[in-house]
Every structure is written in structure tokens, then in C-alpha cells.
Amino acid sequence: AQTVTQSQPEMSVQEAETVTLSCTYDTSENNYYLFWYKQPPSRQMILVIRQEAYKQQNATENRFSVNFQKAAKSFSLKISDSQLGDTAMYFCAFMNPNGGALNFGKGTSLLVTP
Amino acid sequence: DAGITQSPRYKITETGRQVTLMCHQTWSHSYMFWYRQDLGHGLRLIYYSAAADITDKGEVPDGYVVSRSKTENFPLTLESATRSQTSVYFCASSESPGANTGELFFGEGSRLTVL
């Protein structure tokens, strides 16, 4: 089974600053999907950004971007201009298209302070 | 409303009791999943289903039973609840992985406490 590692259990950033959350994964597959999900205190799981492994270009969604390093099996999330509403648990996830299920990391709790 | 709904949202039960968590989706998604979320473990897959009448075990299936007689429903049953099954349970659904983006859509979660 593929493993997903988030090495930062907790992080803190000041409003308007930039923060990067780390994620590494282990797989022998060549084609797969990677995701970042956000879970605010409401507990709802919200998709932040998605990356297809066959695409070399890093995905971007407004203030959120990823640094996808396929050879290094690294998939970090950069949040620019952090906002108080970004305070949440962030989960990195891997999906093998043949399987359908997501394998999640243990999460990084991000606190954005004024 | 369209989407994926879970019930109950909160449940307190006692050790040894049977509990069923319901999940209903209105998108006609092929795939459905049950995860549990525990502090320090993230989300772990319990069971999943690729279509009606097709189910498969995930990472932590022991003590759980699922069924999928209809595409839109995927109930999760704890046949004899234990304290270790105290958790937040998430149901999710997706289209066929290769057909679209692979995104999972999650319900709001069911918090289960076993005393």
C-alpha cells in the first residue's frame, strides 16, 4: 500500500505571510493523483488542490499552489497571503487510479495568527 | 438537497451494542467509501465499494460490516461496538477513478462515542 507522510504535525503562520506544508509519498506506480484537502473546525473535508502525476506543471488554485517533485516523491502545498480562514487541518492524499480510494497522511494543523 | 449525507451526525452507544451509520448520495457515483478519523492517524479507510453489490476491505475493516444493495446507499454497521471504535466516521463518494479527476466528495461526518 502507498504511504503518505506529513512530517509537520503543527505549523503556525502570521496573516498575509506565506507557508509551505510538506508531504512525501511512497509508490511504485507511474500514474496517480495527489490531493490536498482542508478540514476546518466545522469538520467538513474540502478539496484544496489536485495534481495528476503525468502533468509536469505544478497545479495552482488562487493562493494555493503545489511543488510537485515526482522523482523525489514530494508534494508540498504553498499558501500565499495567508488568511485567518486558512486555519485548519490539512491532509495530503494519494490515489492510484486503479483503486479509487485515497490514502491520507496524518495531517498538519495550521494556525494563522493575526 | 443534492450531495452526500450521513446520519446520525452524533451517536452515543454502549459497548456491545450494534450501531449502523447511514450514508446516502444523490450523484449516482459509482464509488463509495467509509473512513474513520482519529487523532494522530489521519483518515483511514475502513471499506469501499466500486458499485452496487461490490464491496472490499480497506486498511482497518475489523469489527465493521458494509452493504451496498443500492448505488446511492452505503451503510456501515458496527456489529458489537467497542471503545476503540469511538471515532469520527466519514462517508465519501466519487465517480470512476479514471473517468474524471479522482476527487472524493465527503459527507459531514458522524461522531460516534462508545461508552
PDB file of C-alpha atoms in Angstrom:
ATOM      1  CA  ALA A   1       0.000   0.000   0.000  1.00  0.00           C
ATOM      2  CA  GLN A   2       1.136   3.504  -0.732  1.00  0.00           C
ATOM      3  CA  THR A   3       2.176   5.550   2.296  1.00  0.00           C
ATOM      4  CA  VAL A   4       1.825   9.276   2.700  1.00  0.00           C
ATOM      5  CA  THR A   5       3.956  11.163   5.215  1.00  0.00           C
ATOM      6  CA  GLN A   6       3.332  14.623   6.568  1.00  0.00           C
ATOM      7  CA  SER A   7       6.265  15.428   8.797  1.00  0.00           C
ATOM      8  CA  GLN A   8       4.862  18.609  10.330  1.00  0.00           C
ATOM      9  CA  PRO A   9       2.099  17.887  12.864  1.00  0.00           C
ATOM     10  CA  GLU A  10       1.584  21.590  13.601  1.00  0.00           C
ATOM     11  CA  MET A  11       2.517  24.849  11.939  1.00  0.00           C
ATOM     12  CA  SER A  12       1.819  28.491  12.558  1.00  0.00           C
ATOM     13  CA  VAL A  13       1.953  31.484  10.235  1.00  0.00           C
ATOM     14  CA  GLN A  14       1.059  35.121  10.513  1.00  0.00           C
ATOM     15  CA  GLU A  15      -1.688  36.614   8.433  1.00  0.00           C
ATOM     16  CA  ALA A  16      -0.522  37.720   4.946  1.00  0.00           C
ATOM     17  CA  GLU A  17       2.613  35.592   5.146  1.00  0.00           C
ATOM     18  CA  THR A  18       3.440  32.506   3.080  1.00  0.00           C
ATOM     19  CA  VAL A  19       3.641  28.990   4.486  1.00  0.00           C
ATOM     20  CA  THR A  20       4.617  25.650   2.957  1.00  0.00           C
ATOM     21  CA  LEU A  21       3.284  22.305   4.137  1.00  0.00           C
ATOM     22  CA  SER A  22       5.324  19.230   3.334  1.00  0.00           C
ATOM     23  CA  CYS A  23       4.190  15.877   2.037  1.00  0.00           C
ATOM     24  CA  THR A  24       6.099  12.865   0.769  1.00  0.00           C
ATOM     25  CA  TYR A  25       4.725   9.595  -0.508  1.00  0.00           C
ATOM     26  CA  ASP A  26       5.918   6.185  -1.466  1.00  0.00           C
ATOM     27  CA  THR A  27       4.735   4.372  -4.577  1.00  0.00           C
ATOM     28  CA  SER A  28       5.962   2.246  -7.433  1.00  0.00           C
ATOM     29  CA  GLU A  29       3.196   3.491  -9.723  1.00  0.00           C
ATOM     30  CA  ASN A  30       3.891   5.888 -12.560  1.00  0.00           C
ATOM     31  CA  ASN A  31       0.401   7.294 -12.934  1.00  0.00           C
ATOM     32  CA  TYR A  32      -1.512   8.571  -9.922  1.00  0.00           C
ATOM     33  CA  TYR A  33      -3.267  11.564  -8.411  1.00  0.00           C
ATOM     34  CA  LEU A  34      -2.251  13.701  -5.457  1.00  0.00           C
ATOM     35  CA  PHE A  35      -4.536  15.896  -3.400  1.00  0.00           C
ATOM     36  CA  TRP A  36      -4.553  18.395  -0.597  1.00  0.00           C
ATOM     37  CA  TYR A  37      -7.711  18.530   1.496  1.00  0.00           C
ATOM     38  CA  LYS A  38      -8.553  21.133   4.095  1.00  0.00           C
ATOM     39  CA  GLN A  39     -10.569  20.371   7.222  1.00  0.00           C
ATOM     40  CA  PRO A  40     -11.633  23.483   9.137  1.00  0.00           C
ATOM     41  CA  PRO A  41     -13.139  23.273  12.637  1.00  0.00           C
ATOM     42  CA  SER A  42     -16.517  22.556  11.021  1.00  0.00           C
ATOM     43  CA  ARG A  43     -15.046  19.132  10.214  1.00  0.00           C
ATOM     44  CA  GLN A  44     -16.034  19.341   6.549  1.00  0.00           C
ATOM     45  CA  MET A  45     -13.444  17.925   4.144  1.00  0.00           C
ATOM     46  CA  ILE A  46     -12.753  20.422   1.368  1.00  0.00           C
ATOM     47  CA  LEU A  47     -10.607  19.806  -1.695  1.00  0.00           C
ATOM     48  CA  VAL A  48      -7.915  22.461  -1.973  1.00  0.00           C
ATOM     49  CA  ILE A  49      -5.885  21.355  -4.950  1.00  0.00           C
ATOM     50  CA  ARG A  50      -5.224  18.339  -7.129  1.00  0.00           C
ATOM     51  CA  GLN A  51      -2.265  17.179  -9.216  1.00  0.00           C
ATOM     52  CA  GLU A  52      -2.057  14.472 -11.871  1.00  0.00           C
ATOM     53  CA  ALA A  53       1.323  12.755 -11.827  1.00  0.00           C
ATOM     54  CA  TYR A  54       1.679  12.783 -15.620  1.00  0.00           C
ATOM     55  CA  LYS A  55       1.467  16.588 -15.658  1.00  0.00           C
ATOM     56  CA  GLN A  56       4.802  18.303 -15.111  1.00  0.00           C
ATOM     57  CA  GLN A  57       3.236  21.682 -14.485  1.00  0.00           C
ATOM     58  CA  ASN A  58       2.502  22.418 -10.854  1.00  0.00           C
ATOM     59  CA  ALA A  59      -1.160  22.950 -10.053  1.00  0.00           C
ATOM     60  CA  THR A  60      -2.340  26.337  -8.818  1.00  0.00           C
ATOM     61  CA  GLU A  61      -5.647  27.443  -7.328  1.00  0.00           C
ATOM     62  CA  ASN A  62      -5.675  31.133  -6.417  1.00  0.00           C
ATOM     63  CA  ARG A  63      -3.471  31.493  -3.307  1.00  0.00           C
ATOM     64  CA  PHE A  64      -2.718  27.761  -3.187  1.00  0.00           C
ATOM     65  CA  SER A  65      -0.005  26.127  -5.242  1.00  0.00           C
ATOM     66  CA  VAL A  66       1.960  22.939  -5.115  1.00  0.00           C
ATOM     67  CA  ASN A  67       5.548  21.974  -5.693  1.00  0.00           C
ATOM     68  CA  PHE A  68       5.350  18.523  -7.232  1.00  0.00           C
ATOM     69  CA  GLN A  69       8.680  16.702  -7.460  1.00  0.00           C
ATOM     70  CA  LYS A  70       7.886  13.321  -8.976  1.00  0.00           C
ATOM     71  CA  ALA A  71      11.367  11.872  -8.762  1.00  0.00           C
ATOM     72  CA  ALA A  72      11.665  12.860  -5.126  1.00  0.00           C
ATOM     73  CA  LYS A  73       8.053  11.779  -4.435  1.00  0.00           C
ATOM     74  CA  SER A  74       7.352  15.104  -2.834  1.00  0.00           C
ATOM     75  CA  PHE A  75       4.156  17.152  -2.986  1.00  0.00           C
ATOM     76  CA  SER A  76       4.261  20.311  -0.878  1.00  0.00           C
ATOM     77  CA  LEU A  77       1.484  22.889  -0.554  1.00  0.00           C
ATOM     78  CA  LYS A  78       2.247  26.595  -0.538  1.00  0.00           C
ATOM     79  CA  ILE A  79      -0.312  29.017   0.834  1.00  0.00           C
ATOM     80  CA  SER A  80       0.358  32.628  -0.104  1.00  0.00           C
ATOM     81  CA  ASP A  81      -1.103  35.672   1.627  1.00  0.00           C
ATOM     82  CA  SER A  82      -2.401  33.510   4.476  1.00  0.00           C
ATOM     83  CA  GLN A  83      -5.807  34.396   5.846  1.00  0.00           C
ATOM     84  CA  LEU A  84      -7.410  33.650   9.193  1.00  0.00           C
ATOM     85  CA  GLY A  85      -9.867  31.400   7.381  1.00  0.00           C
ATOM     86  CA  ASP A  86      -6.991  29.174   6.306  1.00  0.00           C
ATOM     87  CA  THR A  87      -6.741  27.891   9.872  1.00  0.00           C
ATOM     88  CA  ALA A  88      -7.486  24.199   9.515  1.00  0.00           C
ATOM     89  CA  MET A  89      -6.097  20.709   9.387  1.00  0.00           C
ATOM     90  CA  TYR A  90      -4.536  19.960   6.016  1.00  0.00           C
ATOM     91  CA  PHE A  91      -4.319  16.456   4.657  1.00  0.00           C
ATOM     92  CA  CYS A  92      -2.170  15.251   1.799  1.00  0.00           C
ATOM     93  CA  ALA A  93      -3.594  12.275  -0.070  1.00  0.00           C
ATOM     94  CA  PHE A  94      -2.534   9.824  -2.773  1.00  0.00           C
ATOM     95  CA  MET A  95      -4.727   7.931  -5.178  1.00  0.00           C
ATOM     96  CA  ASN A  96      -3.943   5.093  -7.516  1.00  0.00           C
ATOM     97  CA  PRO A  97      -6.453   5.469 -10.371  1.00  0.00           C
ATOM     98  CA  ASN A  98      -6.923   1.717 -10.478  1.00  0.00           C
ATOM     99  CA  GLY A  99      -8.006   1.583  -6.865  1.00  0.00           C
ATOM    100  CA  GLY A 100     -10.185   4.620  -6.329  1.00  0.00           C
ATOM    101  CA  ALA A 101      -9.553   5.149  -2.614  1.00  0.00           C
ATOM    102  CA  LEU A 102      -7.419   7.893  -1.156  1.00  0.00           C
ATOM    103  CA  ASN A 103      -4.515   7.178   1.168  1.00  0.00           C
ATOM    104  CA  PHE A 104      -4.171  10.055   3.599  1.00  0.00           C
ATOM    105  CA  GLY A 105      -1.292  11.424   5.584  1.00  0.00           C
ATOM    106  CA  LYS A 106      -1.786  12.113   9.272  1.00  0.00           C
ATOM    107  CA  GLY A 107      -2.374  15.792   8.670  1.00  0.00           C
ATOM    108  CA  THR A 108      -0.798  19.137   9.520  1.00  0.00           C
ATOM    109  CA  SER A 109      -2.639  21.514  11.796  1.00  0.00           C
ATOM    110  CA  LEU A 110      -2.157  25.054  10.516  1.00  0.00           C
ATOM    111  CA  LEU A 111      -2.870  28.074  12.677  1.00  0.00           C
ATOM    112  CA  VAL A 112      -2.993  31.503  11.066  1.00  0.00           C
ATOM    113  CA  THR A 113      -2.484  34.286  13.596  1.00  0.00           C
ATOM    114  CA  PRO A 114      -3.327  37.991  13.282  1.00  0.00           C
TER     115      PRO A 114
ATOM    116  CA  ASP B   1     -30.649  18.738  -1.495  1.00  0.00           C
ATOM    117  CA  ALA B   2     -28.166  17.028  -3.743  1.00  0.00           C
ATOM    118  CA  GLY B   3     -24.966  15.737  -2.268  1.00  0.00           C
ATOM    119  CA  ILE B   4     -23.857  13.203   0.265  1.00  0.00           C
ATOM    120  CA  THR B   5     -25.486  12.958   3.656  1.00  0.00           C
ATOM    121  CA  GLN B   6     -24.659  10.970   6.751  1.00  0.00           C
ATOM    122  CA  SER B   7     -26.846  10.068   9.675  1.00  0.00           C
ATOM    123  CA  PRO B   8     -26.792  10.259  12.567  1.00  0.00           C
ATOM    124  CA  ARG B   9     -24.330  13.131  12.946  1.00  0.00           C
ATOM    125  CA  TYR B  10     -23.783  12.254  16.605  1.00  0.00           C
ATOM    126  CA  LYS B  11     -24.284   8.940  18.364  1.00  0.00           C
ATOM    127  CA  ILE B  12     -23.505   7.678  21.834  1.00  0.00           C
ATOM    128  CA  THR B  13     -23.771   3.958  22.444  1.00  0.00           C
ATOM    129  CA  GLU B  14     -22.562   1.305  24.828  1.00  0.00           C
ATOM    130  CA  THR B  15     -20.038  -1.443  24.404  1.00  0.00           C
ATOM    131  CA  GLY B  16     -21.541  -4.475  22.728  1.00  0.00           C
ATOM    132  CA  ARG B  17     -24.406  -2.695  21.029  1.00  0.00           C
ATOM    133  CA  GLN B  18     -24.976  -2.758  17.300  1.00  0.00           C
ATOM    134  CA  VAL B  19     -24.760   0.588  15.538  1.00  0.00           C
ATOM    135  CA  THR B  20     -25.447   1.492  11.925  1.00  0.00           C
ATOM    136  CA  LEU B  21     -24.214   4.659  10.298  1.00  0.00           C
ATOM    137  CA  MET B  22     -26.070   5.639   7.165  1.00  0.00           C
ATOM    138  CA  CYS B  23     -24.694   7.256   4.036  1.00  0.00           C
ATOM    139  CA  HIS B  24     -26.717   8.470   1.072  1.00  0.00           C
ATOM    140  CA  GLN B  25     -25.531  10.198  -2.109  1.00  0.00           C
ATOM    141  CA  THR B  26     -27.572  11.727  -4.893  1.00  0.00           C
ATOM    142  CA  TRP B  27     -24.940  11.913  -7.635  1.00  0.00           C
ATOM    143  CA  SER B  28     -25.120   8.272  -8.731  1.00  0.00           C
ATOM    144  CA  HIS B  29     -21.399   7.990  -8.120  1.00  0.00           C
ATOM    145  CA  SER B  30     -20.031   4.506  -8.629  1.00  0.00           C
ATOM    146  CA  TYR B  31     -17.587   4.531  -5.746  1.00  0.00           C
ATOM    147  CA  MET B  32     -18.357   4.964  -2.088  1.00  0.00           C
ATOM    148  CA  PHE B  33     -16.040   4.859   0.907  1.00  0.00           C
ATOM    149  CA  TRP B  34     -16.019   4.758   4.672  1.00  0.00           C
ATOM    150  CA  TYR B  35     -13.149   6.329   6.588  1.00  0.00           C
ATOM    151  CA  ARG B  36     -12.535   6.822  10.263  1.00  0.00           C
ATOM    152  CA  GLN B  37     -10.639   9.796  11.609  1.00  0.00           C
ATOM    153  CA  ASP B  38      -8.645   9.577  14.823  1.00  0.00           C
ATOM    154  CA  LEU B  39      -6.174  11.991  16.316  1.00  0.00           C
ATOM    155  CA  GLY B  40      -2.676  11.104  15.199  1.00  0.00           C
ATOM    156  CA  HIS B  41      -3.871   8.758  12.480  1.00  0.00           C
ATOM    157  CA  GLY B  42      -5.487  10.991   9.904  1.00  0.00           C
ATOM    158  CA  LEU B  43      -8.192   9.273   7.889  1.00  0.00           C
ATOM    159  CA  ARG B  44      -8.055   5.523   7.485  1.00  0.00           C
ATOM    160  CA  LEU B  45     -10.087   3.545   5.019  1.00  0.00           C
ATOM    161  CA  ILE B  46     -12.482   1.014   6.514  1.00  0.00           C
ATOM    162  CA  TYR B  47     -14.360  -0.305   3.486  1.00  0.00           C
ATOM    163  CA  TYR B  48     -15.136   0.815  -0.013  1.00  0.00           C
ATOM    164  CA  SER B  49     -17.462  -0.126  -2.816  1.00  0.00           C
ATOM    165  CA  ALA B  50     -16.907   0.176  -6.552  1.00  0.00           C
ATOM    166  CA  ALA B  51     -20.563  -0.456  -7.441  1.00  0.00           C
ATOM    167  CA  ALA B  52     -23.760  -1.919  -6.049  1.00  0.00           C
ATOM    168  CA  ASP B  53     -23.160  -5.365  -4.531  1.00  0.00           C
ATOM    169  CA  ILE B  54     -19.379  -4.933  -4.751  1.00  0.00           C
ATOM    170  CA  THR B  55     -17.502  -4.146  -1.559  1.00  0.00           C
ATOM    171  CA  ASP B  56     -13.912  -4.504  -0.457  1.00  0.00           C
ATOM    172  CA  LYS B  57     -11.860  -4.121   2.684  1.00  0.00           C
ATOM    173  CA  GLY B  58      -9.695  -1.150   3.391  1.00  0.00           C
ATOM    174  CA  GLU B  59      -6.944  -0.668   5.928  1.00  0.00           C
ATOM    175  CA  VAL B  60      -8.989  -1.159   9.135  1.00  0.00           C
ATOM    176  CA  PRO B  61     -12.055  -3.350   8.402  1.00  0.00           C
ATOM    177  CA  ASP B  62     -12.165  -5.469  11.569  1.00  0.00           C
ATOM    178  CA  GLY B  63     -15.369  -5.047  13.558  1.00  0.00           C
ATOM    179  CA  TYR B  64     -17.263  -3.420  10.691  1.00  0.00           C
ATOM    180  CA  VAL B  65     -19.730  -4.657   8.113  1.00  0.00           C
ATOM    181  CA  VAL B  66     -20.963  -2.885   4.990  1.00  0.00           C
ATOM    182  CA  SER B  67     -23.518  -3.499   2.310  1.00  0.00           C
ATOM    183  CA  ARG B  68     -24.442  -1.801  -0.937  1.00  0.00           C
ATOM    184  CA  SER B  69     -27.743  -3.052  -2.275  1.00  0.00           C
ATOM    185  CA  LYS B  70     -28.430   0.289  -3.979  1.00  0.00           C
ATOM    186  CA  THR B  71     -25.970   2.612  -5.675  1.00  0.00           C
ATOM    187  CA  GLU B  72     -26.961   5.573  -3.536  1.00  0.00           C
ATOM    188  CA  ASN B  73     -26.685   3.963  -0.095  1.00  0.00           C
ATOM    189  CA  PHE B  74     -23.689   2.575   1.747  1.00  0.00           C
ATOM    190  CA  PRO B  75     -24.449   1.802   5.410  1.00  0.00           C
ATOM    191  CA  LEU B  76     -21.697   0.940   7.865  1.00  0.00           C
ATOM    192  CA  THR B  77     -22.555  -1.381  10.751  1.00  0.00           C
ATOM    193  CA  LEU B  78     -20.637  -1.988  13.933  1.00  0.00           C
ATOM    194  CA  GLU B  79     -21.978  -5.359  14.968  1.00  0.00           C
ATOM    195  CA  SER B  80     -20.720  -5.187  18.548  1.00  0.00           C
ATOM    196  CA  ALA B  81     -19.307  -1.771  19.318  1.00  0.00           C
ATOM    197  CA  THR B  82     -16.057  -1.432  21.261  1.00  0.00           C
ATOM    198  CA  ARG B  83     -14.487   1.629  22.888  1.00  0.00           C
ATOM    199  CA  SER B  84     -11.725   1.566  20.288  1.00  0.00           C
ATOM    200  CA  GLN B  85     -14.369   2.336  17.665  1.00  0.00           C
ATOM    201  CA  THR B  86     -15.014   5.726  19.206  1.00  0.00           C
ATOM    202  CA  SER B  87     -14.172   7.970  16.285  1.00  0.00           C
ATOM    203  CA  VAL B  88     -15.433  10.338  13.625  1.00  0.00           C
ATOM    204  CA  TYR B  89     -16.648   8.461  10.589  1.00  0.00           C
ATOM    205  CA  PHE B  90     -16.685   9.932   7.115  1.00  0.00           C
ATOM    206  CA  CYS B  91     -18.524   8.644   4.114  1.00  0.00           C
ATOM    207  CA  ALA B  92     -17.336   9.723   0.659  1.00  0.00           C
ATOM    208  CA  SER B  93     -18.179   9.099  -2.956  1.00  0.00           C
ATOM    209  CA  SER B  94     -16.548   9.539  -6.351  1.00  0.00           C
ATOM    210  CA  GLU B  95     -17.024   8.773  -9.997  1.00  0.00           C
ATOM    211  CA  SER B  96     -14.961   6.020 -11.537  1.00  0.00           C
ATOM    212  CA  PRO B  97     -11.331   6.992 -10.839  1.00  0.00           C
ATOM    213  CA  GLY B  98     -10.300   7.043 -14.447  1.00  0.00           C
ATOM    214  CA  ALA B  99     -13.357   8.907 -15.666  1.00  0.00           C
ATOM    215  CA  ASN B 100     -12.716  12.216 -14.058  1.00  0.00           C
ATOM    216  CA  THR B 101     -10.408  13.816 -11.601  1.00  0.00           C
ATOM    217  CA  GLY B 102     -10.496  11.227  -8.858  1.00  0.00           C
ATOM    218  CA  GLU B 103     -11.856  13.727  -6.367  1.00  0.00           C
ATOM    219  CA  LEU B 104     -13.693  12.307  -3.372  1.00  0.00           C
ATOM    220  CA  PHE B 105     -16.745  14.150  -2.072  1.00  0.00           C
ATOM    221  CA  PHE B 106     -17.218  13.820   1.648  1.00  0.00           C
ATOM    222  CA  GLY B 107     -20.172  13.806   3.959  1.00  0.00           C
ATOM    223  CA  GLU B 108     -20.133  15.928   7.102  1.00  0.00           C
ATOM    224  CA  GLY B 109     -19.018  13.113   9.335  1.00  0.00           C
ATOM    225  CA  SER B 110     -20.629  11.109  12.129  1.00  0.00           C
ATOM    226  CA  ARG B 111     -19.162  11.339  15.593  1.00  0.00           C
ATOM    227  CA  LEU B 112     -19.571   8.042  17.430  1.00  0.00           C
ATOM    228  CA  THR B 113     -18.834   7.593  21.110  1.00  0.00           C
ATOM    229  CA  VAL B 114     -18.778   4.113  22.596  1.00  0.00           C
ATOM    230  CA  LEU B 115     -19.011   4.055  26.380  1.00  0.00           C
TER     231      LEU B 115
END
